[in-house]
Amino acid sequence: MSILDTKIEFLKGVGPKRASLLNEELRIFTFSDLLNFFPYRYVDRSKIHTINTIKSFDVDIQLIGNITNKKKIGVGRKNRLVVDFVDSTGVVQLIFFKRIKWIDDFIQIGNKYLLFGRPKKYGSSISFVHPEIEIVENGNKKNRYPLYPLYHSTEKLTKSGLNSKGISKIIINVLESTLNSIVESLSDSIINKYKFSSRKLAFSTIHFPENLEKLNKAIHRMKFEELFFLQISLLKQKRIRKIKMKSHIFNKVGPSFNIFYKQYLDFQLTNAQKKVMKEIQNDMTSGFQMNRLLQGDVGSGKTVIAIMSIILSFDNGFQSCLMAPTEILAKQHFDSINNFARNIGLNVVLLTGKTKKQIKNQIISDLINNEIDLIIGTHALIEDNIKFKNLGLVIIDEQHKFGVSQRAKLWTNKYILPHVLVMTATPIPRTLAMTAYGDLDLSVIDELPPNRKKVETIHKYDREINVVYNFLYRELKNNKQVYIVYPLIEASKVLDYKNLLQGYENLKSIFEQKGIRISMMHGRLKKDQKQLEMDKFLNNDTQILVATTVIEVGVNIPNATIMVIQNAEKFGLSQLHQLRGRVGRGSDKSYCFLVTSNKLSSDAKVRLRAMVNSSDGFKIAETDLHLRGPGDVLGTRQSGLLNLKISNLVQDRDLLYSARDEADKLLNDDLYLKNIKNLKIRNFFLKYHQKQLKWGIVS
Ligand code: ADP
Ligand code: MG
């Protein structure tokens, strides 16, 4: 066992009590964990400010000065010590609430002190609450570590002396006792190629940097290491799958496919669609399991890819399953496939939460008897009693709406693995896709069908709503249809519904007298009623659909050309983009109005600007990633994979690409890391991978 695996309680300066706090509060259990607990920020302590130059109030600074006065104010628990601290340019106040007696003894009028802390402004005066102070003996004190590390701490830890400074003290101890045991994790060739610092140096520098240049070098190395091993883990899985996970071979392009292609495909595939179809066919004829993520912006035409893949599976004698996140979407897929299914002899059924028990039982028995070729549905498909005779293909539409485990349920425990295609319209920036979905193959439809016009996106304030309504009326008279969406946010559901209902009444009073009919749809309606309202809109019996975001994904009604989003400032970027994707689906010009209140946060302004200026889902996703970070962008993909400790997918994009390249080259050459020149990598990977597995169990 390496000293690095020693329990933290045995570190000098820790002991059992602090150890259990470190376990609980920071998940630090071993010497190694502490070593890997990096500072979140550094303060430049080479710089001494003067009081008259204090301008910024959100950073820590240093001052040198004298104490001219101190007094205790208040009584009992509200007691505090107020100290005047002066330099040659001005005066500030130091305020202490705790350990007053000790501080009072320590601070002596007339002595010179070095102060370190964050200034606060109260009216015209400046104060520091509980700054650090040290006595200055002879002139300027020279700091051994000009870049002073700051560590995250918690209230409980602080109480037991482990504030940031306390933590830095035990880090000195851990560095002392482990430095010689820190082993290199990268191969010589990679270190030389990128001129990385050694692992040992990187650790000591990251905690106590001598200067900025060395610090950046150390951070760079650590980031690479993190990304590199993550990529090794993902790419290794993927490669092994490709040589081990056998699956069905769909090498027949049979009569059904030909009939569909000649008679029912009423448009030319775009080049991007053709390219993706090729990729899928290659997978499905390779003999190994397909595990592919298909990304394509809203309206790029993913459905037809799904349909053709299903028909290929059918032509080769296998069953398929198509899962969608909402009933409406499942029904929509069912209807469009039903249009031609009978003519090619494909037996398709729909199974959702509202399917009647009796019919469901029939479906269950037909499935297992191979009477059904395709089942389309919602979450209902992943119930345990749904079993197939020979499932060949699983397609998941709008996969970002599902959890990972839900998806996996469809194809685990199968004797022979079905091919899996997951589709998403949430564009995932490449960096994120490489990381979060690095174990899947990626296809991208990066081209919209021809004749699509850009959806004109317009930001309007509430007070201009009549302008919007007048515009709607003109378009409605031209036989167009309109979506009007209201936000629904958990915290204030009641209020939101009130908004929605009021909006609906208001629209009725404006439009119904002009002969325009309105549907309304929201989560509180019964399932049947939801479908009824949707159908009315679908058949153009109603011209306006007032809805919550239930229509966010997948809905395809080309005649609806206007989307109005109320309280648009309350929506996230990807949601706005998805909603806008409901229009612009035919060849007619479409519009999206983002209606907001007058007061907008700066984030909201960025979001609105991004929407108005761009219709490119990938660009929007990048902005979203900047605003919210990867965890939130991915939503349901709960995964330890994104517990990146030091690297940042936005800032470290180039480094990620290098790490990916190197990992790829390495595995290409030595998949099982058996070559002696990769020994260091292997050893570290085995350790690292164990950790990953632990995460897997937790998440
Ligand atoms: P999404 O990728 O958002 O799921 P859909 O598959 O629903 O998009 O396609 C959007 C619309 O574009 C549909 O009406 C579909 O019939 C149409 N479409 C798809 N591919 C093409 C194409 N190559 N040419 C013309 N229209 C297409
Ligand atoms: Mg779709």
XYZ file of C-alpha atoms and ligand atoms in Angstrom:
727
model
C 0.000 0.000 0.000
C 1.275 3.428 -0.854
C 1.477 6.099 1.820
C -0.988 7.961 -0.362
C -3.697 5.537 0.702
C -3.133 6.231 4.391
C -6.215 7.362 6.259
C -6.324 11.077 6.732
C -6.598 10.821 10.510
C -2.957 9.753 10.643
C -1.722 12.946 9.042
C 0.175 15.343 11.268
C -2.245 18.059 12.377
C -5.425 16.065 11.711
C -6.359 13.299 14.170
C -9.677 11.474 14.517
C -11.993 14.415 15.130
C -10.874 16.548 12.246
C -10.602 13.406 10.125
C -14.247 12.600 10.516
C -15.132 16.179 9.651
C -12.959 16.005 6.545
C -14.698 12.746 5.597
C -18.142 14.171 6.018
C -17.731 17.673 4.786
C -15.276 17.310 1.923
C -15.212 13.573 1.200
C -11.512 13.549 2.005
C -10.581 10.110 3.335
C -6.933 9.543 2.473
C -3.680 11.427 2.051
C -4.259 11.206 -1.658
C -7.692 12.788 -1.402
C -6.238 15.736 0.445
C -3.441 16.080 -2.044
C -6.055 16.197 -4.752
C -8.036 18.870 -2.993
C -6.906 21.833 -5.040
C -7.210 25.513 -4.217
C -10.178 27.154 -5.888
C -8.361 30.456 -6.256
C -5.089 32.176 -5.526
C -4.504 35.602 -4.149
C -1.620 37.662 -5.325
C 0.165 38.425 -2.088
C 3.122 40.073 -3.675
C 1.105 43.236 -3.973
C 0.481 45.717 -1.162
C -2.380 48.151 -1.711
C -2.794 51.567 -0.215
C -6.083 52.581 1.319
C -6.775 55.401 -1.111
C -6.484 53.060 -4.087
C -9.099 50.539 -2.931
C -11.627 50.406 -5.713
C -12.712 46.867 -6.015
C -14.745 45.194 -3.294
C -14.913 41.607 -4.393
C -11.305 40.539 -4.051
C -8.930 40.040 -1.158
C -6.154 42.583 -0.851
C -3.237 43.377 1.421
C -2.492 46.566 3.308
C 0.332 47.547 5.610
C -0.407 50.014 8.379
C -0.699 50.881 12.033
C -3.405 50.492 14.614
C -4.402 53.865 15.998
C -7.473 53.060 17.985
C -9.553 50.103 19.164
C -12.783 49.851 21.078
C -15.306 47.245 22.148
C -18.891 48.018 21.233
C -22.140 46.403 22.297
C -22.933 43.882 24.949
C -23.370 40.160 25.274
C -23.597 38.259 22.058
C -23.680 41.384 19.907
C -20.277 42.339 21.229
C -17.712 43.441 18.697
C -14.254 44.899 18.465
C -13.748 47.846 16.135
C -10.223 48.828 15.213
C -8.897 51.797 13.226
C -6.183 50.821 10.812
C -4.278 53.544 8.977
C -1.614 53.861 6.364
C -0.195 57.045 4.940
C -3.165 57.436 2.598
C -6.226 56.862 4.755
C -8.084 54.915 7.394
C -10.217 51.771 7.393
C -12.043 49.930 10.132
C -11.446 46.334 11.133
C -14.386 44.571 12.715
C -14.203 41.397 14.796
C -17.172 39.478 16.186
C -15.450 36.367 17.393
C -12.459 35.522 19.564
C -12.519 39.155 20.608
C -10.451 38.764 23.701
C -7.643 36.989 21.924
C -7.580 39.501 19.093
C -7.764 42.410 21.500
C -4.632 41.124 23.210
C -2.873 40.476 19.926
C -3.490 43.861 18.349
C -1.441 46.576 19.976
C -1.798 50.276 19.244
C 1.320 51.596 17.557
C 2.487 48.302 16.060
C 2.778 47.785 12.347
C 0.684 45.026 10.743
C 0.189 43.301 7.437
C -3.516 42.939 6.783
C -5.153 40.557 4.346
C -8.854 40.469 3.618
C -11.778 41.681 1.580
C -12.821 45.321 1.873
C -16.469 46.243 2.311
C -17.997 49.598 1.743
C -20.341 51.150 4.297
C -21.416 54.563 3.134
C -18.222 56.502 2.686
C -16.095 54.340 4.958
C -14.352 51.077 4.241
C -14.181 48.157 6.616
C -12.783 44.636 6.839
C -14.591 41.911 8.728
C -12.234 39.428 10.356
C -9.211 40.060 8.137
C -6.053 38.093 8.681
C -3.406 40.151 10.380
C 0.241 39.500 10.973
C 2.781 41.620 12.694
C 5.385 43.158 10.387
C 8.780 42.989 11.980
C 11.362 44.629 9.812
C 9.883 46.566 7.004
C 8.061 44.772 4.232
C 7.486 41.162 4.954
C 8.534 38.996 2.038
C 6.132 36.214 1.316
C 7.473 32.771 0.633
C 4.406 32.043 -1.479
C 3.364 35.168 -3.300
C 0.366 33.364 -4.745
C -1.605 32.443 -1.718
C -3.928 29.426 -2.136
C -7.550 29.606 -1.053
C -9.363 26.358 -0.267
C -13.060 25.748 0.059
C -14.063 25.077 3.614
C -17.323 24.740 5.523
C -18.719 26.170 8.701
C -18.062 23.003 10.677
C -14.509 22.722 9.421
C -13.835 26.356 10.145
C -15.005 25.819 13.698
C -12.419 23.126 14.163
C -9.667 25.307 12.791
C -9.809 24.100 9.224
C -10.636 27.277 7.404
C -8.777 27.906 4.180
C -5.623 28.755 6.059
C -5.945 25.727 8.334
C -6.381 23.482 5.330
C -3.312 24.942 3.683
C -1.358 24.029 6.822
C -2.295 20.367 6.678
C -1.627 20.397 2.963
C 1.949 21.383 3.733
C 2.119 18.291 5.934
C 0.641 15.989 3.353
C 3.012 17.280 0.706
C 5.956 16.709 2.992
C 5.073 13.131 3.726
C 3.936 12.068 0.263
C 5.974 14.021 -2.225
C 8.435 11.210 -2.793
C 5.640 8.721 -3.328
C 3.896 10.627 -6.074
C 4.391 8.586 -9.207
C 4.198 9.722 -12.773
C 1.009 8.847 -14.654
C 1.951 9.847 -18.187
C 4.382 8.230 -20.560
C 7.728 9.837 -21.282
C 6.750 10.427 -24.854
C 3.642 12.414 -23.931
C 5.502 14.410 -21.304
C 8.207 15.274 -23.774
C 5.851 16.044 -26.580
C 3.790 18.528 -24.572
C 6.615 19.659 -22.271
C 4.478 18.846 -19.243
C 5.852 19.273 -15.765
C 6.333 16.102 -13.756
C 3.412 14.936 -11.658
C 5.331 15.581 -8.490
C 6.181 19.137 -9.383
C 2.653 19.767 -10.562
C 1.239 18.800 -7.165
C 3.549 20.940 -5.114
C 3.121 23.853 -7.484
C -0.628 23.689 -7.592
C -0.802 24.056 -3.833
C 2.046 26.505 -3.382
C 2.983 28.184 -6.632
C 6.100 30.291 -6.817
C 4.750 32.360 -9.648
C 1.926 32.530 -12.111
C 3.821 30.972 -14.961
C 4.708 27.871 -12.990
C 1.187 27.653 -11.645
C -0.323 27.735 -15.104
C 2.046 25.043 -16.221
C 1.060 22.809 -13.322
C -2.644 23.365 -13.891
C -2.247 22.638 -17.570
C -0.659 19.295 -16.800
C -3.314 18.326 -14.299
C -6.078 19.222 -16.709
C -4.541 17.146 -19.411
C -4.218 14.213 -17.050
C -7.853 14.458 -16.053
C -9.123 14.651 -19.614
C -6.721 12.043 -20.919
C -7.747 9.347 -18.474
C -11.395 10.107 -18.931
C -10.956 9.701 -22.666
C -9.025 6.479 -22.221
C -11.844 5.101 -20.170
C -14.542 6.111 -22.668
C -12.695 5.125 -25.796
C -11.577 1.832 -24.340
C -15.169 0.921 -23.595
C -16.166 1.877 -27.076
C -13.395 -0.094 -28.754
C -14.024 -3.146 -26.668
C -17.701 -2.985 -27.485
C -16.813 -2.962 -31.145
C -14.827 -6.139 -30.937
C -16.846 -7.964 -28.326
C -20.519 -7.019 -28.369
C -21.920 -9.125 -31.152
C -25.231 -8.142 -32.658
C -27.507 -8.942 -35.566
C -26.442 -8.324 -39.123
C -28.988 -6.443 -41.206
C -27.496 -6.980 -44.614
C -30.686 -7.226 -46.602
C -32.165 -4.166 -48.170
C -35.472 -5.817 -48.915
C -38.783 -5.133 -50.619
C -40.259 -3.061 -47.808
C -37.392 -0.656 -47.835
C -37.666 -0.276 -51.576
C -41.401 0.297 -51.488
C -41.042 2.896 -48.786
C -38.251 4.627 -50.599
C -40.042 4.744 -53.943
C -43.617 5.358 -52.873
C -43.722 6.991 -49.491
C -40.657 9.113 -49.211
C -42.024 12.307 -50.696
C -38.837 14.299 -50.595
C -35.183 13.901 -51.498
C -32.968 13.082 -48.578
C -30.466 15.771 -47.775
C -26.815 14.874 -48.122
C -26.489 14.911 -44.368
C -29.354 12.436 -44.029
C -27.775 10.181 -46.629
C -24.447 10.302 -44.854
C -26.025 9.399 -41.522
C -28.028 6.584 -43.075
C -24.781 5.159 -44.454
C -23.184 5.310 -41.026
C -26.120 3.487 -39.498
C -26.131 0.848 -42.202
C -22.430 0.278 -41.718
C -23.027 -0.290 -38.042
C -25.945 -2.588 -38.577
C -24.053 -4.785 -40.982
C -20.824 -4.908 -38.988
C -21.831 -7.823 -36.791
C -21.304 -5.751 -33.666
C -23.735 -3.712 -31.707
C -24.540 -0.231 -32.917
C -24.529 2.336 -30.183
C -25.026 5.599 -31.922
C -26.087 9.058 -30.920
C -27.758 10.965 -33.714
C -27.747 14.670 -33.247
C -29.636 16.963 -35.497
C -31.045 20.355 -34.864
C -34.793 20.696 -34.555
C -36.410 20.153 -37.940
C -33.348 18.575 -39.502
C -35.311 15.420 -40.310
C -34.327 12.740 -37.844
C -37.649 10.921 -37.968
C -37.172 9.622 -41.461
C -33.806 8.196 -40.438
C -35.519 6.345 -37.620
C -38.182 5.055 -39.980
C -35.706 3.779 -42.545
C -33.677 2.047 -39.853
C -36.817 0.364 -38.572
C -37.720 -0.837 -42.028
C -34.232 -2.279 -42.461
C -34.638 -4.184 -39.227
C -38.034 -5.394 -40.442
C -36.684 -6.480 -43.817
C -34.141 -8.591 -41.973
C -36.793 -10.243 -39.867
C -36.396 -8.386 -36.589
C -38.641 -6.447 -34.262
C -38.013 -2.810 -33.435
C -38.996 -0.490 -30.690
C -39.281 3.282 -30.776
C -39.526 5.181 -27.529
C -40.517 8.842 -27.233
C -40.724 11.042 -24.166
C -44.354 12.175 -24.481
C -47.655 10.615 -25.496
C -48.187 13.267 -28.104
C -44.913 12.539 -29.738
C -45.384 8.781 -29.605
C -48.813 9.163 -31.170
C -47.412 11.440 -33.857
C -44.788 8.866 -34.800
C -47.399 6.149 -34.738
C -49.731 8.074 -37.057
C -47.046 8.868 -39.577
C -45.806 5.282 -39.721
C -49.306 3.902 -39.791
C -49.828 5.772 -43.041
C -47.797 3.252 -44.942
C -47.202 0.358 -42.532
C -50.004 -1.855 -43.793
C -48.866 -1.508 -47.360
C -45.484 -2.932 -46.572
C -46.846 -5.539 -44.188
C -45.378 -4.015 -41.056
C -47.484 -4.529 -37.975
C -47.139 -1.517 -35.706
C -48.732 -0.837 -32.307
C -48.785 2.049 -29.886
C -48.297 1.526 -26.179
C -48.532 4.392 -23.728
C -49.612 4.929 -20.156
C -53.174 5.311 -21.300
C -53.425 2.119 -23.329
C -56.326 0.046 -21.941
C -55.369 -2.949 -19.876
C -56.960 -5.446 -22.207
C -55.231 -4.058 -25.265
C -51.995 -3.903 -23.401
C -52.207 -7.562 -22.483
C -52.846 -8.396 -26.103
C -49.809 -6.383 -27.121
C -47.660 -8.141 -24.551
C -48.595 -11.554 -25.856
C -48.337 -10.502 -29.513
C -44.892 -9.104 -28.907
C -43.510 -12.265 -27.454
C -45.145 -14.285 -30.235
C -43.528 -12.112 -32.853
C -46.860 -10.856 -34.216
C -45.693 -7.285 -33.805
C -42.902 -5.800 -35.877
C -42.724 -2.378 -34.334
C -43.851 -1.031 -31.017
C -43.963 2.693 -30.467
C -44.507 4.187 -27.060
C -43.505 6.127 -24.021
C -41.969 5.046 -20.726
C -44.584 2.336 -20.702
C -42.211 0.373 -22.939
C -39.685 -0.165 -20.213
C -41.977 -2.009 -17.851
C -40.681 -5.413 -16.902
C -43.435 -7.411 -18.565
C -42.686 -6.024 -22.018
C -40.687 -8.783 -23.685
C -39.718 -9.306 -27.282
C -39.245 -12.356 -29.404
C -36.332 -11.021 -31.399
C -35.659 -7.387 -30.775
C -33.188 -6.113 -33.335
C -33.302 -2.357 -32.994
C -34.070 0.150 -30.277
C -34.549 3.801 -31.118
C -34.947 6.481 -28.534
C -36.208 9.821 -29.713
C -35.351 12.986 -27.827
C -33.147 10.968 -25.552
C -32.195 13.941 -23.384
C -35.620 13.625 -21.836
C -34.804 10.197 -20.461
C -32.471 9.112 -17.709
C -29.554 6.878 -18.536
C -30.874 3.928 -16.607
C -34.263 4.193 -18.278
C -32.619 3.870 -21.638
C -30.421 1.012 -20.637
C -33.410 -0.943 -19.387
C -34.640 -1.462 -22.894
C -31.729 -3.541 -23.944
C -30.010 -5.010 -20.927
C -30.479 -8.698 -20.179
C -31.006 -9.505 -23.792
C -29.196 -12.571 -25.026
C -28.133 -10.831 -28.184
C -27.864 -7.084 -27.924
C -30.114 -5.068 -30.202
C -28.704 -2.145 -32.126
C -29.299 1.121 -30.380
C -29.873 4.523 -31.926
C -30.531 7.462 -29.672
C -31.618 10.719 -31.215
C -31.479 14.183 -29.803
C -32.358 17.633 -30.969
C -30.546 19.288 -28.137
C -27.355 20.121 -29.881
C -24.551 19.052 -27.648
C -21.373 21.010 -28.114
C -18.653 18.786 -29.461
C -16.573 19.035 -26.324
C -19.454 17.924 -24.202
C -20.473 15.158 -26.551
C -16.925 13.832 -26.490
C -17.033 13.677 -22.762
C -20.548 12.842 -21.741
C -21.227 10.595 -24.702
C -17.662 9.625 -25.476
C -18.577 5.961 -25.384
C -21.116 6.309 -28.209
C -20.529 6.840 -31.891
C -21.750 10.175 -33.093
C -23.678 11.093 -36.191
C -24.713 14.598 -36.969
C -27.306 15.889 -39.410
C -25.719 19.233 -40.003
C -27.949 20.455 -42.779
C -31.599 21.428 -42.846
C -33.925 20.296 -45.624
C -33.903 22.703 -48.564
C -36.319 25.612 -48.826
C -36.372 26.096 -45.096
C -36.487 29.744 -44.299
C -34.891 31.057 -41.185
C -37.442 31.598 -38.437
C -37.519 35.323 -37.911
C -37.101 35.901 -34.203
C -38.307 39.092 -32.599
C -38.022 40.284 -29.032
C -41.007 42.316 -27.765
C -41.866 43.714 -24.368
C -45.199 43.025 -22.655
C -46.344 46.545 -23.356
C -46.019 45.897 -27.100
C -48.215 42.804 -27.006
C -50.894 44.432 -29.164
C -48.422 44.780 -31.987
C -47.844 41.053 -31.703
C -51.575 40.269 -31.649
C -52.200 42.407 -34.723
C -49.480 40.542 -36.506
C -50.972 37.212 -35.466
C -54.342 38.219 -36.775
C -52.954 39.015 -40.205
C -51.251 35.617 -40.401
C -54.291 33.791 -39.039
C -56.382 35.339 -41.785
C -53.934 33.790 -44.226
C -54.860 30.401 -42.788
C -51.762 30.014 -40.668
C -51.712 28.582 -37.152
C -50.112 29.883 -33.990
C -48.620 28.465 -30.803
C -48.661 30.609 -27.686
C -46.555 29.206 -24.889
C -46.571 30.071 -21.209
C -43.872 29.041 -18.762
C -44.502 26.562 -16.028
C -42.000 26.675 -13.263
C -42.281 24.362 -10.303
C -41.842 26.960 -7.595
C -44.832 29.059 -8.521
C -47.050 26.593 -10.303
C -50.283 28.105 -9.034
C -49.332 31.523 -10.285
C -48.166 30.109 -13.578
C -51.464 28.365 -14.190
C -53.248 31.554 -13.349
C -51.140 33.301 -15.957
C -51.909 30.664 -18.512
C -55.645 30.708 -17.862
C -55.773 34.474 -17.898
C -53.838 34.510 -21.127
C -56.272 32.047 -22.607
C -59.343 34.074 -21.580
C -57.752 37.201 -22.893
C -56.938 35.618 -26.248
C -60.462 34.272 -26.486
C -61.927 37.715 -25.955
C -59.722 39.150 -28.658
C -59.821 36.429 -31.284
C -63.008 34.403 -30.953
C -65.259 37.210 -32.075
C -63.136 37.334 -35.208
C -63.950 33.706 -35.916
C -60.699 32.213 -34.717
C -60.818 29.144 -32.504
C -58.463 28.381 -29.697
C -57.237 25.185 -28.046
C -55.583 25.036 -24.697
C -53.272 22.363 -23.410
C -51.398 21.924 -20.174
C -50.244 19.283 -17.737
C -53.380 19.386 -15.599
C -55.610 18.186 -18.371
C -56.438 14.507 -18.505
C -54.441 12.579 -21.076
C -57.452 12.069 -23.341
C -58.298 15.702 -23.231
C -54.737 16.662 -24.059
C -54.841 14.514 -27.140
C -58.239 15.914 -28.086
C -57.002 19.500 -27.922
C -53.895 18.538 -29.841
C -55.932 16.781 -32.517
C -58.160 19.813 -32.957
C -55.119 21.931 -33.618
C -53.572 19.280 -35.814
C -56.706 19.170 -37.991
C -56.855 22.942 -38.174
C -60.170 22.987 -36.278
C -58.489 25.426 -33.955
C -55.987 27.988 -35.132
C -54.318 28.977 -31.896
C -52.861 26.548 -29.410
C -52.249 28.001 -25.979
C -49.955 25.670 -24.128
C -47.267 25.093 -21.589
C -44.032 23.515 -22.676
C -45.735 20.165 -23.195
C -45.289 20.910 -26.862
C -41.590 21.488 -26.461
C -40.268 18.401 -28.160
C -40.936 16.759 -31.455
C -44.345 18.156 -32.367
C -44.541 18.539 -36.117
C -47.309 20.678 -37.603
C -45.913 22.415 -40.667
C -48.887 24.750 -41.059
C -48.165 26.362 -37.685
C -45.854 29.201 -38.547
C -45.881 31.457 -35.520
C -44.583 30.775 -32.060
C -45.213 33.293 -29.315
C -43.331 32.658 -26.084
C -44.692 34.578 -23.115
C -42.334 35.450 -20.264
C -39.537 34.307 -22.501
C -37.006 35.506 -19.942
C -38.030 32.622 -17.724
C -36.968 29.946 -20.183
C -33.537 28.450 -20.604
C -31.797 28.793 -23.927
C -32.111 25.238 -25.093
C -35.792 25.260 -24.237
C -36.336 28.445 -26.222
C -34.548 26.905 -29.151
C -36.621 23.719 -28.925
C -39.838 25.701 -28.775
C -38.852 27.826 -31.724
C -38.166 24.584 -33.567
C -41.916 23.877 -33.608
C -42.258 26.449 -36.366
C -40.382 26.778 -39.630
C -41.147 23.159 -40.469
C -42.667 23.763 -43.837
C -41.615 26.052 -46.643
C -43.586 29.086 -45.436
C -41.915 31.922 -43.634
C -42.190 31.551 -39.887
C -41.886 33.824 -36.888
C -41.011 33.510 -33.259
C -41.925 36.260 -30.799
C -40.115 36.339 -27.487
C -42.272 38.421 -25.185
C -40.720 39.584 -21.932
C -41.257 41.976 -19.078
C -39.274 45.198 -19.073
C -36.876 44.198 -16.364
C -34.341 41.672 -17.553
C -31.366 40.153 -15.799
C -28.079 40.248 -17.643
C -28.221 36.489 -18.240
C -31.699 36.829 -19.698
C -30.438 39.530 -22.025
C -27.670 37.238 -23.257
C -30.194 34.473 -23.877
C -32.580 36.688 -25.795
C -29.797 38.144 -27.868
C -28.514 34.667 -28.709
C -31.987 33.656 -29.875
C -32.569 36.736 -31.982
C -29.147 36.564 -33.592
C -28.791 32.888 -34.268
C -30.814 29.975 -35.458
C -27.913 27.591 -35.250
C -28.604 25.147 -32.464
C -24.946 24.398 -31.964
C -24.061 28.036 -31.479
C -26.912 28.396 -29.045
C -25.768 25.352 -27.161
C -22.279 26.808 -26.814
C -23.745 29.949 -25.321
C -25.851 27.823 -23.022
C -22.797 25.901 -21.916
C -21.065 29.172 -21.094
C -24.040 30.398 -19.114
C -24.947 27.285 -17.211
C -22.101 24.802 -17.271
C -22.220 21.215 -18.512
C -24.253 19.617 -15.738
C -27.305 21.715 -16.374
C -27.018 21.621 -20.111
C -27.179 17.857 -20.133
C -30.033 17.737 -17.692
C -30.889 14.145 -17.094
C -27.585 12.568 -17.915
C -26.653 12.085 -14.292
C -23.167 10.811 -14.518
C -19.937 10.782 -12.616
C -18.259 11.378 -15.925
C -18.847 15.036 -15.607
C -17.330 15.413 -12.195
C -14.456 17.202 -13.758
C -12.284 18.451 -10.991
C -10.050 20.927 -12.663
C -10.727 21.164 -16.349
C -13.476 23.117 -17.956
C -15.068 21.991 -21.178
C -15.490 25.503 -22.431
C -12.063 26.894 -21.696
C -10.054 23.751 -22.228
C -11.426 22.692 -25.529
C -8.077 22.441 -27.285
C -6.564 20.481 -24.474
C -9.522 18.102 -24.622
C -8.914 17.531 -28.306
C -5.245 16.751 -27.625
C -6.157 14.414 -24.791
C -8.671 12.692 -27.009
C -6.130 12.303 -29.807
C -3.490 10.901 -27.521
C -5.906 8.481 -25.901
C -7.049 7.352 -29.308
C -3.512 6.779 -30.543
C -2.575 4.952 -27.398
C -5.507 2.535 -27.576
C -5.105 2.023 -31.268
C -1.671 0.741 -30.562
C -2.173 -0.978 -27.220
C -5.843 -1.428 -26.308
C -5.201 -3.394 -23.129
C -2.267 -1.217 -22.047
C 0.074 -4.145 -21.909
C 3.081 -2.563 -23.522
C 5.874 -1.837 -21.065
C 6.233 1.718 -22.337
C 2.656 2.347 -21.197
C 3.155 0.930 -17.739
C 2.817 4.239 -15.926
C -0.398 4.950 -17.761
C -1.691 1.472 -17.046
C -0.997 1.675 -13.330
C -2.652 5.018 -12.983
C -5.566 3.994 -15.157
C -6.320 0.956 -13.037
C -6.491 3.133 -9.970
C -8.417 5.842 -11.707
C -10.826 3.404 -13.205
C -11.643 1.907 -9.841
C -12.680 5.339 -8.727
C -14.870 5.717 -11.766
C -16.584 2.479 -10.916
C -17.294 3.744 -7.452
C -18.899 6.826 -8.953
C -20.952 4.612 -11.183
C -22.450 2.904 -8.202
C -23.180 6.145 -6.430
C -24.886 7.869 -9.332
P -36.643 16.488 -36.247
O -35.236 16.275 -36.659
O -36.833 17.745 -35.466
O -37.251 15.282 -35.590
P -38.524 15.853 -38.330
O -37.986 14.512 -38.598
O -39.783 15.953 -37.548
O -37.428 16.743 -37.601
O -38.639 16.627 -39.696
C -39.162 17.924 -39.785
C -39.941 18.118 -41.054
O -39.078 18.101 -42.177
C -40.964 17.034 -41.312
O -42.131 17.640 -41.782
C -40.306 16.169 -42.364
O -41.246 15.513 -43.174
C -39.509 17.171 -43.159
N -38.310 16.634 -43.818
C -37.418 15.771 -43.310
N -36.421 15.523 -44.185
C -36.684 16.279 -45.284
C -36.023 16.465 -46.533
N -34.878 15.839 -46.827
N -36.582 17.304 -47.410
C -37.728 17.964 -47.114
N -38.398 17.828 -45.968
C -37.894 16.998 -45.040
Mg -38.153 14.681 -33.882
